[in-house]
Coordinates of C-alpha atoms and ligand atoms in Angstrom, one line a residue:
X300 CA 6.1 -17.1 -0.8
X301 CA 5.3 -13.5 -2.6
X302 CA 4.7 -10.7 0.2
X303 CA 2.9 -7.6 -0.6
X304 CA 4.2 -4.9 2.0
X305 CA 1.1 -2.4 2.5
X306 CA 2.3 1.0 4.0
X307 CA 0.6 4.6 3.9
X308 CA 1.7 6.6 6.5
X309 CA 5.0 8.0 8.3
X310 CA 5.3 5.7 11.0
X311 CA 4.5 2.9 8.8
X312 CA 7.3 3.8 6.1
X313 CA 9.8 3.9 9.2
X314 CA 8.6 0.8 10.8
X315 CA 8.3 -1.3 7.8
X316 CA 12.0 -0.3 6.3
X317 CA 13.5 -2.9 8.5
X318 CA 11.2 -5.6 6.8
X319 CA 11.7 -4.2 3.3
X320 CA 15.7 -4.4 3.8
X321 CA 15.3 -8.1 4.9
X322 CA 13.3 -8.9 2.0
X323 CA 16.2 -7.6 -0.1
X324 CA 18.9 -9.1 2.0
X325 CA 17.1 -12.5 2.0
X326 CA 16.1 -12.0 -1.8
X327 CA 12.4 -12.8 -1.2
X328 CA 9.8 -12.1 -3.7
X329 CA 8.1 -9.0 -2.6
X330 CA 6.2 -5.6 -3.7
X331 CA 5.5 -2.4 -1.9
X332 CA 2.0 -1.2 -2.1
X333 CA 1.9 2.6 -0.9
X334 CA -2.0 3.8 -0.2
X335 CA -0.8 7.4 -0.4
X336 CA -2.6 8.3 2.9
X337 CA 0.4 10.6 3.3
X338 CA 1.7 12.2 0.5
X339 CA 3.4 15.4 1.3
X340 CA 7.2 15.4 0.8
X341 CA 8.0 15.8 4.4
X342 CA 5.6 13.0 5.6
X343 CA 6.2 10.5 2.7
X344 CA 9.1 10.8 0.0
X345 CA 11.8 12.1 2.4
X346 CA 11.7 8.7 4.3
X347 CA 12.0 6.7 1.1
X348 CA 15.0 8.8 0.1
X349 CA 16.6 9.2 3.7
X350 CA 16.3 5.4 4.3
X351 CA 17.2 4.5 0.5
X352 CA 14.1 2.4 0.0
X353 CA 13.0 1.1 -3.3
X354 CA 10.4 2.5 -5.4
X355 CA 7.0 1.5 -4.6
X356 CA 5.3 -0.6 -7.3
X357 CA 1.7 0.7 -6.7
X358 CA 0.7 3.8 -5.3
X359 CA -3.1 4.4 -4.6
X360 CA -3.0 8.1 -4.2
X361 CA -6.0 8.2 -1.8
X362 CA -4.9 11.3 0.0
X363 CA -6.7 12.7 3.0
X364 CA -10.7 12.6 3.6
X365 CA -13.1 11.6 6.0
X366 CA -12.5 8.4 7.6
X367 CA -14.9 6.5 5.5
X368 CA -13.8 8.2 2.3
X369 CA -10.3 7.3 3.1
X370 CA -11.0 3.5 4.1
X371 CA -13.3 3.0 1.2
X372 CA -10.7 4.2 -1.4
X373 CA -8.1 2.0 0.2
X374 CA -10.5 -1.0 0.5
X375 CA -11.1 -0.7 -3.3
X376 CA -7.7 0.1 -4.5
X377 CA -6.2 -2.6 -2.5
X378 CA -8.6 -5.1 -3.7
X379 CA -7.5 -4.1 -7.4
X380 CA -3.9 -4.5 -6.9
X381 CA -4.2 -7.7 -4.9
X382 CA -6.5 -9.3 -7.5
X383 CA -4.2 -8.4 -10.5
X384 CA -1.0 -9.1 -8.7
X385 CA -1.7 -11.8 -6.0
X386 CA 0.7 -12.4 -3.4
X387 CA 0.9 -15.1 -0.9
X388 CA 1.0 -12.7 2.2
X389 CA -0.1 -9.2 2.9
X390 CA 1.9 -7.4 5.7
X391 CA 0.5 -4.4 7.4
X392 CA 2.1 -2.3 10.3
X393 CA 0.3 -0.7 13.2
X394 CA -3.2 1.0 13.3
X395 CA -3.9 3.3 10.6
X396 CA -6.7 3.4 8.3
X397 CA -4.5 1.9 6.0
X398 CA -3.9 -0.9 8.0
X399 CA -7.6 -1.8 8.5
X400 CA -8.7 -1.3 5.1
X401 CA -5.8 -3.0 3.5
X402 CA -6.3 -6.2 5.8
X403 CA -10.1 -6.3 5.2
X404 CA -9.2 -6.3 1.4
X405 CA -6.9 -9.1 1.8
X406 CA -9.2 -10.9 4.3
X407 CA -12.1 -10.8 1.6
X408 CA -10.0 -12.0 -0.9
X409 CA -8.7 -14.8 1.1
X410 CA -4.9 -13.4 1.0
X411 CA -3.3 -14.3 4.5
X412 CA -2.5 -11.3 6.6
X413 CA 0.4 -10.6 9.0
X414 CA 0.0 -8.0 11.2
X415 CA 3.3 -6.3 12.2
X416 CA 2.8 -4.6 15.7
X417 CA -0.1 -6.6 16.9
X418 CA -1.9 -6.8 20.1
X419 CA -1.5 -3.1 21.1
X420 CA -4.3 -1.9 23.0
X421 CA -5.3 1.5 24.8
X422 CA -8.8 0.4 25.4
X423 CA -10.2 3.5 24.5
X424 CA -12.5 3.1 21.4
X425 CA -12.8 6.7 20.9
X426 CA -9.6 6.6 19.1
X427 CA -9.8 5.2 15.6
X428 CA -6.5 3.6 15.9
X429 CA -8.0 1.4 18.6
X430 CA -10.7 0.3 16.1
X431 CA -8.4 -0.4 13.5
X432 CA -6.0 -2.3 15.5
X433 CA -8.8 -4.7 16.7
X434 CA -10.2 -5.3 13.5
X435 CA -6.6 -6.0 11.8
X436 CA -5.7 -8.3 14.8
X437 CA -9.0 -10.4 14.6
X438 CA -8.6 -11.1 10.8
X439 CA -5.0 -11.7 10.7
X440 CA -3.3 -14.9 10.3
X441 CA 0.0 -14.0 11.7
X442 CA 0.2 -11.7 14.5
X443 CA 3.7 -10.4 15.4
X444 CA 3.2 -8.8 18.9
X445 CA 6.1 -6.4 20.0
X446 CA 6.0 -7.5 23.6
X447 CA 4.5 -10.2 26.2
X448 CA 1.9 -7.5 27.2
X449 CA 0.8 -7.5 23.6
X450 CA 0.6 -11.2 23.3
X451 CA -1.4 -11.1 26.7
X452 CA -3.8 -8.6 25.2
X453 CA -4.3 -10.8 22.1
X454 CA -5.0 -13.9 24.5
X455 CA -7.6 -11.9 26.2
X456 CA -9.5 -11.6 23.0
X457 CA -9.1 -15.3 22.4
X458 CA -6.2 -15.1 19.8
X459 CA -3.6 -17.3 20.6
X460 CA -2.7 -19.4 17.5
X461 CA -0.6 -17.5 15.0
X462 CA 0.8 -15.1 17.5
X463 CA 4.6 -14.6 18.2
X464 CA 6.4 -12.1 20.2
X465 CA 9.1 -10.7 17.9
X466 CA 9.9 -7.5 19.3
X467 CA 9.1 -4.2 17.7
X468 CA 10.8 -3.1 14.3
X469 CA 10.9 0.4 15.6
X470 CA 14.3 -0.9 17.4
X471 CA 15.7 -2.3 14.3
X472 CA 15.0 0.9 12.7
X473 CA 16.7 3.1 15.4
X474 CA 19.9 0.5 15.6
X475 CA 20.2 0.9 11.7
X476 CA 19.8 4.6 11.6
X477 CA 21.2 6.1 14.9
X478 CA 24.7 6.2 13.5
X479 CA 24.0 7.2 10.2
X480 CA 21.7 10.2 11.6
X481 CA 24.4 11.2 14.0
X482 CA 26.9 11.6 11.0
X483 CA 24.5 13.2 8.6
X484 CA 22.3 15.5 10.4
X485 CA 23.4 18.9 11.2
X486 CA 20.0 20.4 12.4
X487 CA 21.2 20.8 16.0
X488 CA 24.2 22.9 14.8
X489 CA 22.0 24.8 12.4
X490 CA 19.3 25.6 15.1
X491 CA 22.2 26.8 17.5
X492 CA 21.4 24.1 19.8
X493 CA 23.5 21.9 22.2
X494 CA 22.7 18.4 23.4
X495 CA 20.2 18.4 26.4
X496 CA 19.5 22.1 26.1
X497 CA 16.2 21.6 24.5
X498 CA 12.5 19.8 24.7
X499 CA 11.3 18.1 21.6
X500 CA 7.5 18.2 21.2
X501 CA 5.4 16.4 18.7
X502 CA 1.6 16.3 18.6
X503 CA -0.9 15.3 15.9
X504 CA -3.6 13.1 17.5
X505 CA -7.1 13.8 16.5
X506 CA -8.5 13.8 19.8
X507 CA -5.9 16.2 21.0
X508 CA -5.5 18.6 18.1
X509 CA -9.1 18.7 16.7
X510 CA -10.3 19.7 20.2
X511 CA -9.8 23.6 20.7
X512 CA -9.4 23.0 24.3
X513 CA -6.9 20.3 24.5
X514 CA -4.8 22.0 21.8
X515 CA -4.8 25.2 23.9
X516 CA -3.9 23.1 26.7
X517 CA -0.9 21.7 25.0
X518 CA 0.1 25.0 23.5
X519 CA 0.0 26.7 27.1
X520 CA 1.9 23.6 28.6
X521 CA 4.9 24.0 26.0
X522 CA 5.0 27.8 26.7
X523 CA 5.2 27.2 30.4
X524 CA 7.6 24.6 30.3
X525 CA 10.1 26.5 28.2
X526 CA 9.7 29.6 30.5
X527 CA 10.3 27.7 33.7
X528 CA 13.0 25.2 32.5
X529 CA 14.9 27.8 30.6
X530 CA 15.2 25.0 27.9
X531 CA 14.4 25.6 24.3
X532 CA 11.2 23.9 22.9
X533 CA 11.3 22.7 19.4
X534 CA 8.1 21.4 18.0
X535 CA 8.1 20.0 14.3
X536 CA 4.5 20.1 13.7
X537 CA 2.4 17.3 11.8
X538 CA 0.2 18.9 9.0
X539 CA -3.0 18.1 10.5
X540 CA -1.8 20.3 13.8
X541 CA -0.5 23.2 11.6
X542 CA -3.8 23.5 10.0
X543 CA -5.5 23.3 13.7
X544 CA -3.1 26.0 15.0
X545 CA -3.7 28.3 11.9
X546 CA -7.6 27.8 12.2
X547 CA -7.6 28.5 15.9
X548 CA -5.3 31.5 15.8
X549 CA -2.8 30.0 18.0
X550 CA 0.8 30.7 17.9
X551 CA 2.8 29.4 20.8
X552 CA 5.1 31.9 22.3
X553 CA 8.7 31.1 22.5
X554 CA 8.3 27.7 21.1
X555 CA 9.8 27.1 17.5
X556 CA 7.2 25.6 15.6
X557 CA 8.5 24.2 12.6
X558 CA 7.9 21.9 9.5
X559 CA 8.1 18.0 10.3
X560 CA 11.7 16.7 10.2
X561 CA 13.1 14.0 8.1
X562 CA 14.0 10.9 10.0
X563 CA 17.7 11.5 10.3
X564 CA 17.1 14.9 11.7
X565 CA 14.2 13.8 14.1
X566 CA 16.3 10.6 15.2
X567 CA 19.1 12.8 16.1
X568 CA 17.3 15.5 17.7
X569 CA 15.5 13.1 19.8
X570 CA 18.3 11.2 20.9
X571 CA 20.0 14.4 22.2
X572 CA 16.8 16.1 23.8
X573 CA 16.7 16.7 27.6
X574 CA 13.0 15.3 27.2
X575 CA 10.3 14.7 25.0
X576 CA 6.8 15.7 25.1
X577 CA 4.2 13.8 22.6
X578 CA 1.1 12.2 21.9
X579 CA 2.6 9.9 19.4
X580 CA 3.0 6.3 19.8
X581 CA 6.3 5.7 17.7
X582 CA 7.8 8.6 19.6
X583 CA 7.0 7.4 22.9
X584 CA 8.7 4.0 22.2
X585 CA 11.8 5.8 20.4
X586 CA 12.2 7.9 23.5
X587 CA 12.2 4.9 25.6
X588 CA 14.8 3.1 23.4
X589 CA 17.0 6.2 23.4
X590 CA 17.2 6.8 27.0
X591 CA 15.2 9.9 26.9
X592 CA 12.5 10.9 29.3
X593 CA 9.2 11.1 28.0
X594 CA 5.9 12.9 29.0
X595 CA 2.8 11.9 26.9
X596 CA 0.0 14.3 26.5
X597 CA -2.6 11.7 26.4
X598 CA -4.8 10.0 29.4
X599 CA -3.8 6.3 28.1
X600 CA -1.3 4.6 26.3
X601 CA -1.1 1.3 24.2
X602 CA 2.5 1.2 25.1
X603 CA 2.4 0.7 28.7
X604 CA 5.9 -1.0 29.0
X605 CA 7.1 2.7 28.6
X606 CA 5.3 3.7 31.7
X607 CA 6.4 0.5 33.6
X608 CA 10.0 0.8 32.9
X609 CA 10.1 4.6 34.1
X610 CA 10.7 6.0 30.9
X611 CA 7.3 7.8 30.2
X612 CA 4.6 9.5 32.2
X613 CA 0.9 10.1 31.3
X614 CA -0.1 13.7 31.6
X615 CA -3.4 14.4 29.4
X616 CA -3.3 18.0 28.2
X617 CA -4.0 20.0 31.2
X618 CA -1.0 22.6 31.3
X619 CA -0.6 22.1 34.9
X620 CA -0.5 18.6 35.0
X621 CA 2.0 18.4 32.1
X622 CA 4.3 20.9 34.0
X623 CA 4.3 18.7 36.9
X624 CA 4.9 15.5 34.8
X625 CA 8.0 17.6 33.1
X626 CA 9.6 18.3 36.5
X627 CA 9.0 14.8 37.7
X628 CA 10.5 13.3 34.5
X629 CA 13.4 15.7 34.6
X630 CA 14.5 14.6 37.7
X631 CA 14.2 11.1 36.9
X632 CA 17.4 8.9 36.2
X633 CA 17.4 7.2 32.6
X634 CA 18.5 4.0 33.6
X635 CA 15.7 1.7 32.5
X636 CA 16.0 -1.1 29.7
X637 CA 14.4 -1.0 26.4
X638 CA 11.3 -3.2 26.5
X639 CA 11.0 -3.5 22.7
X640 CA 13.3 -6.3 21.8
X641 CA 16.8 -6.6 20.6
X642 CA 16.7 -5.2 17.1
X643 CA 16.1 -8.3 15.1
X644 CA 12.4 -8.2 14.8
X645 CA 12.2 -7.8 11.1
X646 CA 14.5 -11.1 10.4
X647 CA 12.3 -13.1 12.9
X648 CA 9.1 -11.8 11.1
X649 CA 10.4 -12.7 7.9
X650 CA 11.6 -16.0 9.2
X651 CA 7.9 -16.7 10.3
X652 CA 6.4 -15.5 7.1
X653 CA 8.6 -18.1 5.2
X654 CA 7.4 -20.9 7.2
X655 CA 4.1 -19.6 6.6
X656 CA 1.9 -21.2 9.3
X657 CA -0.9 -19.1 10.2
X658 CA -3.7 -19.1 12.6
X659 CA -6.4 -20.1 10.1
X660 CA -4.3 -23.0 8.9
X661 CA -5.5 -26.8 9.4
X662 CA -3.9 -27.9 12.7
Ligands
UD1_209 C1 -2.6 8.9 10.4 C2 -3.2 8.1 11.5 C3 -2.8 8.1 12.8 C4 -1.1 7.9 12.7 C5 -0.5 9.2 11.9 C6 0.9 9.3 11.8 C7 -5.5 7.2 11.0 C8 -7.1 7.3 11.3 N1 -4.6 8.1 11.4 O1 -3.2 10.3 11.0 O2 -3.0 6.8 13.6 O3 -0.7 8.4 14.1 O4 -1.2 9.2 10.5 O5 1.4 10.6 11.4 O6 -5.1 6.3 9.9 N2 -1.8 15.9 5.8 C9 -0.9 16.5 4.8 N3 -0.1 15.8 4.1 C10 0.0 14.5 4.4 C11 -0.7 14.0 5.4 C12 -1.8 14.6 5.7 O7 -1.2 17.6 4.6 O8 0.8 14.1 3.7 C13 -2.9 16.7 6.5 C14 -4.3 16.8 5.7 O9 -4.8 17.9 6.1 C15 -5.2 15.6 6.3 C16 -4.7 15.6 7.7 O10 -3.1 16.0 7.6 O11 -6.5 16.0 6.4 C17 -4.7 14.3 8.8 O12 -4.1 13.3 7.9 P1 -4.4 11.8 7.9 O13 -3.8 10.8 7.3 O14 -6.2 11.6 7.8 O15 -4.5 11.6 9.5 P2 -3.1 11.7 10.3 O16 -3.4 12.7 11.4 O17 -2.0 11.9 9.7
UDP210 N1 9.2 11.5 13.0 C1 9.9 12.2 11.8 N2 9.5 13.4 11.9 C2 8.9 14.1 12.7 C3 8.3 13.5 13.8 C4 8.4 12.2 13.9 O1 10.7 11.6 11.1 O2 9.1 15.6 12.7 C5 9.1 10.1 13.2 C6 9.6 9.5 14.4 O3 11.0 9.3 14.4 C7 8.7 8.1 14.4 C8 7.5 8.2 13.7 O4 7.7 9.6 12.9 O5 9.5 7.2 14.1 C9 6.2 8.6 14.5 O6 5.2 9.1 13.6 P1 3.9 9.6 14.1 O7 4.1 10.2 15.3 O8 3.6 10.6 13.0 O9 2.8 8.6 14.3 P2 2.5 7.6 15.4 O10 3.7 6.9 15.7 O11 1.8 8.3 16.5 O12 1.6 6.6 14.8

């Protein structure tokens, strides 16, 4: 059973890393196909180095562009690779353009698709990620749902066969790397910070940062929260966000806007933060797993489990609403349990891949 692991962005590298490790451990035949959707050192190579991942066999180097440009380049590039080096199954993870285009290419070639983190829904079709995950789910043969909620979302759309609740590989990655991050990262000391003395912020969602008014709302919120809580605010900004801040002439006062962190630095900073403010999917999950309260600067989330257990509050991008949510979360006791599984998702997923029974197989 030869597996092609397709990835292209920061979260896909991190969440696929336990699966790559599992393939190595079980000595399964596999190769990594990188689309090159992310390519800057701090969005790509740093994770391969820190996580000691094997070199990718193919890199399509598609880079940035409009959705159609990026998607069409990935579609054609993945088709070339899969035709020349045909796997038995293609694994994709999450909801990026890489995921949708790679699964579409595999589907047209009749190659089986396994979707890791299947069944998430924000029910907001204005998000490119929502369309990507719906398409990928509907053409996948094997759907690895992280939670029971995700399985139910799929069932509502008539997808029941081929679905297994496996947990989310983000837990595997956190468990595998938390201690290593604690030993290796010295960023907190280098920034002169103490545990629980700072708020960690990330923001990159296109509907937030590409909207001047929402971007301004988030910046004002960061400034106000820093001022009122007396905590330091540390904001490792995604390149998309750095570009939008520059274009709009915004430079948040008393907020440390810095380059994106590597995974070890980010994980350690996140685990010792007093609170996290974010619009990221993966960061909502990690904060919940690490027992750090989270305020999500969005109107909805495809990770409702985090809100249900009391780890996360939705606050949109209005500065006053964000401040109210921050105070509420600062006063909340971090005693929730992690809804994303036991950290053995990758092993479960590769066992299922090896058994090889998919949704479109004859009964
Ligand atoms: C993409 C995903 C999003 C995911 C995010 C993870 C889609 C539609 N979006 O968003 O779901 O949450 O990755 O971080 O697939 N850039 C660089 N260097 C890089 C990558 C990007 O400078 O290595 C800049 C470019 O100016 C680019 C912009 O960031 O135009 C956006 O990159 P892109 O991959 O299109 O979308 P993301 O916002 O990263
Ligand atoms: N991350 C990181 N450095 C940073 C910010 C985030 O390593 O400066 C990691 C974080 O630990 C998480 C992942 O990137 O695992 C989340 O990716 P991102 O927010 O880009 O995408 P999303 O999860 O929203 O798709």
